[in-house]
């Protein structure tokens, strides 16, 4: 079995990004590659940082709270919260993350805004029709965008979504297209969409932030 190194895997991901970009005549600077390090130890973040990655995604406040002190100072690194945030963890989230991608209620937005720190945020949109997933329904967006824009410490970067996982990346395409259409309606530049199996399609559909775990770090072993 060939065990590929992190640098090889980064190169493979970069190749896929380049191929997708060339199909739609977009440029590499338009894409932020977020390395998703949930479940992996802090050493994985450090290794990725040393390999040149600067943007990281974590799903759980509590998990990252234990990993963050082990990382020391990582100049220029930025951390994104990409998992659901409960209001009662807002304070801790703001201390740990540069961007919260999962704002899904006006209440959460106001809670974050009250914490007296400037913060990048994205609104998570629930598109896939599955229950048990977080995110705001599209019909809630006008009020939610307005509420976030009224928060003077929050900088609204764009929209984020996570379609249900499928072997076939093409099945995610309509969801990505829909997110782009919604972002356009509110003049939002950022689109966080696409994971290891479908970020190529997401880039074709306009993604600005792709969230990649498995393709960089290998499969996660769940406890
Ligand atoms: C885990 C996760 C990812 C990364 O998924 P991979 O398939 O491992 O690339 C991206 N976004 C969110 C919200 C996640 O929870």
Coordinates of C-alpha atoms and ligand atoms in Angstrom, one line a residue:
X1 CA 0.0 0.0 0.0
X2 CA 1.3 3.4 -0.9
X3 CA 1.1 5.8 2.0
X4 CA 1.1 9.3 0.5
X5 CA 2.5 12.1 2.5
X6 CA 0.7 15.3 3.4
X7 CA 2.7 17.2 0.8
X8 CA 1.6 14.7 -1.9
X9 CA -2.0 15.0 -0.8
X10 CA -1.9 18.8 -0.8
X11 CA -0.4 18.6 -4.4
X12 CA -3.2 16.3 -5.4
X13 CA -5.8 18.6 -4.0
X14 CA -4.2 21.6 -5.7
X15 CA -4.2 19.7 -9.0
X16 CA -8.0 19.1 -8.6
X17 CA -8.5 22.7 -7.8
X18 CA -6.5 23.8 -10.8
X19 CA -8.5 21.5 -13.1
X20 CA -11.8 22.7 -11.8
X21 CA -10.7 26.4 -12.1
X22 CA -9.5 26.0 -15.7
X23 CA -12.9 24.6 -16.8
X24 CA -14.7 27.8 -15.7
X25 CA -11.8 30.3 -16.2
X26 CA -11.4 31.2 -12.6
X27 CA -8.2 32.0 -10.8
X28 CA -6.5 30.3 -7.8
X29 CA -6.7 33.5 -5.7
X30 CA -10.5 33.2 -5.7
X31 CA -10.4 30.0 -3.7
X32 CA -9.6 29.7 0.0
X33 CA -8.6 26.1 0.9
X34 CA -9.8 25.3 4.4
X35 CA -8.1 22.3 5.9
X36 CA -10.7 20.5 8.0
X37 CA -8.9 19.0 11.0
X38 CA -11.8 17.7 13.2
X39 CA -11.0 14.5 15.0
X40 CA -7.3 14.8 14.1
X41 CA -4.8 15.8 16.9
X42 CA -3.2 19.2 17.1
X43 CA -0.1 17.8 15.5
X44 CA -2.0 17.4 12.2
X45 CA -2.7 21.2 12.3
X46 CA 0.9 21.9 13.0
X47 CA 2.1 19.6 10.1
X48 CA -0.4 21.2 7.7
X49 CA 0.8 24.7 8.8
X50 CA 4.4 23.7 8.2
X51 CA 3.4 22.3 4.8
X52 CA 2.1 25.8 4.0
X53 CA -1.6 25.7 4.8
X54 CA -3.0 28.7 6.7
X55 CA -6.8 28.2 6.9
X56 CA -8.3 25.5 9.2
X57 CA -11.7 24.3 9.9
X58 CA -13.0 22.7 13.1
X59 CA -16.4 21.5 14.0
X60 CA -16.6 21.5 17.8
X61 CA -15.7 24.4 20.1
X62 CA -14.8 21.9 22.9
X63 CA -12.5 19.8 20.8
X64 CA -10.6 22.9 19.4
X65 CA -10.4 24.4 22.9
X66 CA -8.2 21.5 23.9
X67 CA -6.2 21.5 20.7
X68 CA -5.6 25.3 20.5
X69 CA -3.2 25.7 23.4
X70 CA -1.1 22.8 22.1
X71 CA -0.5 24.7 18.8
X72 CA 1.3 27.7 20.2
X73 CA 1.6 30.7 18.0
X74 CA 0.9 30.0 14.3
X75 CA 1.5 33.3 12.6
X76 CA -1.1 34.0 9.9
X77 CA -3.2 31.0 10.7
X78 CA -6.9 31.5 10.6
X79 CA -9.5 29.2 12.2
X80 CA -13.1 28.7 11.0
X81 CA -15.8 27.1 13.0
X82 CA -17.8 25.0 10.5
X83 CA -19.9 23.0 13.0
X84 CA -23.1 24.1 14.6
X85 CA -22.7 26.7 17.4
X86 CA -24.9 26.8 20.5
X87 CA -25.5 30.2 21.9
X88 CA -24.0 29.3 25.2
X89 CA -20.7 28.5 23.6
X90 CA -20.5 31.8 21.7
X91 CA -18.0 33.4 24.0
X92 CA -15.6 30.5 23.7
X93 CA -16.1 30.3 20.0
X94 CA -15.2 34.0 19.5
X95 CA -12.0 33.6 21.5
X96 CA -10.9 30.6 19.4
X97 CA -12.1 31.3 15.8
X98 CA -11.6 34.1 13.2
X99 CA -14.7 33.1 11.3
X100 CA -17.9 31.4 12.4
X101 CA -19.4 29.9 9.2
X102 CA -22.5 28.5 10.9
X103 CA -24.6 31.5 12.0
X104 CA -28.2 30.3 11.5
X105 CA -30.4 32.5 13.6
X106 CA -30.7 36.2 14.4
X107 CA -30.3 35.3 18.1
X108 CA -27.0 33.7 17.6
X109 CA -25.8 36.7 15.5
X110 CA -26.8 39.1 18.2
X111 CA -25.2 36.9 20.8
X112 CA -21.9 37.0 18.9
X113 CA -22.1 40.7 18.3
X114 CA -22.5 41.4 22.0
X115 CA -19.1 39.9 22.7
X116 CA -17.2 43.0 21.7
X117 CA -14.8 41.4 19.2
X118 CA -14.9 41.8 15.5
X119 CA -15.7 38.6 13.8
X120 CA -16.1 37.2 10.3
X121 CA -19.3 35.2 9.9
X122 CA -21.1 33.2 7.3
X123 CA -24.7 32.2 7.3
X124 CA -25.2 28.5 7.1
X125 CA -28.1 27.6 4.7
X126 CA -30.0 24.4 4.9
X127 CA -30.8 23.3 1.4
X128 CA -30.8 19.5 1.3
X129 CA -34.3 18.9 2.7
X130 CA -32.9 16.5 5.3
X131 CA -33.9 17.1 8.9
X132 CA -31.4 17.0 11.8
X133 CA -29.1 19.3 9.9
X134 CA -28.5 22.8 11.1
X135 CA -28.7 25.9 9.0
X136 CA -31.3 28.5 8.1
X137 CA -34.0 27.6 5.6
X138 CA -33.8 29.8 2.4
X139 CA -37.1 31.5 3.3
X140 CA -35.5 32.8 6.6
X141 CA -32.6 34.4 4.8
X142 CA -34.0 37.9 4.1
X143 CA -34.6 38.5 7.9
X144 CA -31.4 36.7 8.9
X145 CA -29.2 38.7 6.5
X146 CA -30.7 41.9 7.7
X147 CA -30.2 40.9 11.3
X148 CA -26.5 40.0 10.7
X149 CA -25.9 43.2 8.8
X150 CA -27.3 45.2 11.7
X151 CA -24.6 43.7 13.9
X152 CA -21.8 46.2 13.8
X153 CA -19.0 43.8 15.0
X154 CA -19.9 41.1 12.5
X155 CA -18.5 41.1 9.0
X156 CA -20.8 39.0 6.8
X157 CA -18.6 37.2 4.3
X158 CA -21.1 35.0 2.6
X159 CA -23.1 31.8 2.7
X160 CA -22.2 28.3 3.6
X161 CA -23.9 25.0 2.9
X162 CA -23.4 21.3 3.3
X163 CA -25.5 19.1 1.1
X164 CA -26.0 15.5 2.2
X165 CA -23.0 13.4 1.4
X166 CA -23.1 11.3 -1.7
X167 CA -20.7 9.1 -3.6
X168 CA -21.7 11.0 -6.7
X169 CA -20.5 14.7 -6.6
X170 CA -22.8 15.7 -9.4
X171 CA -25.8 15.2 -7.1
X172 CA -24.5 18.2 -5.1
X173 CA -24.3 20.5 -8.1
X174 CA -27.9 21.8 -7.8
X175 CA -27.4 22.7 -4.2
X176 CA -24.2 24.6 -5.0
X177 CA -25.9 26.4 -7.8
X178 CA -28.8 27.3 -5.5
X179 CA -26.4 28.7 -2.8
X180 CA -24.7 30.8 -5.5
X181 CA -28.1 32.1 -6.6
X182 CA -29.1 33.0 -3.0
X183 CA -25.7 34.7 -2.4
X184 CA -26.2 36.8 -5.5
X185 CA -29.7 37.9 -4.4
X186 CA -28.1 39.4 -1.2
X187 CA -24.9 40.6 -2.9
X188 CA -22.7 38.4 -0.8
X189 CA -19.3 37.5 -2.3
X190 CA -18.4 34.4 -0.3
X191 CA -19.6 30.8 -0.9
X192 CA -18.3 28.1 1.4
X193 CA -19.2 24.9 -0.3
X194 CA -17.5 21.7 -1.4
X195 CA -15.8 19.0 0.6
X196 CA -13.3 16.2 -0.3
X197 CA -15.6 14.4 -2.7
X198 CA -17.2 17.3 -4.5
X199 CA -15.1 20.4 -4.2
X200 CA -14.3 20.3 -8.0
X201 CA -18.1 20.6 -8.7
X202 CA -18.4 23.3 -6.0
X203 CA -15.6 25.4 -7.7
X204 CA -17.3 25.1 -11.0
X205 CA -20.4 26.5 -9.4
X206 CA -18.6 29.4 -7.8
X207 CA -17.2 28.3 -4.4
X208 CA -14.8 30.7 -2.8
X209 CA -14.1 28.6 0.3
X210 CA -13.8 24.8 0.1
X211 CA -13.6 22.7 3.2
X212 CA -11.4 19.7 2.8
X213 CA -10.6 17.0 5.4
X214 CA -10.3 13.5 4.1
X215 CA -8.5 14.4 0.9
X216 CA -5.7 16.0 3.0
X217 CA -5.6 13.9 6.1
X218 CA -7.0 10.6 5.2
X219 CA -10.1 8.9 6.7
X220 CA -11.3 9.9 10.2
X221 CA -11.4 7.2 12.7
X222 CA -14.5 7.9 14.8
X223 CA -14.3 6.8 18.4
Ligands
LIG1 C1 -16.1 17.2 8.1 C2 -16.5 18.4 7.3 C3 -15.9 18.7 6.1 C4 -14.8 18.0 5.5 O1 -15.3 16.8 5.0 P1 -14.4 15.8 4.1 O2 -15.3 15.0 3.3 O3 -13.5 15.0 5.0 O4 -13.5 16.7 3.2 C5 -16.3 19.9 5.5 N1 -17.3 20.7 6.0 C6 -18.0 20.3 7.2 C7 -19.1 21.2 7.7 C8 -17.6 19.2 7.8 O5 -18.3 18.8 9.0

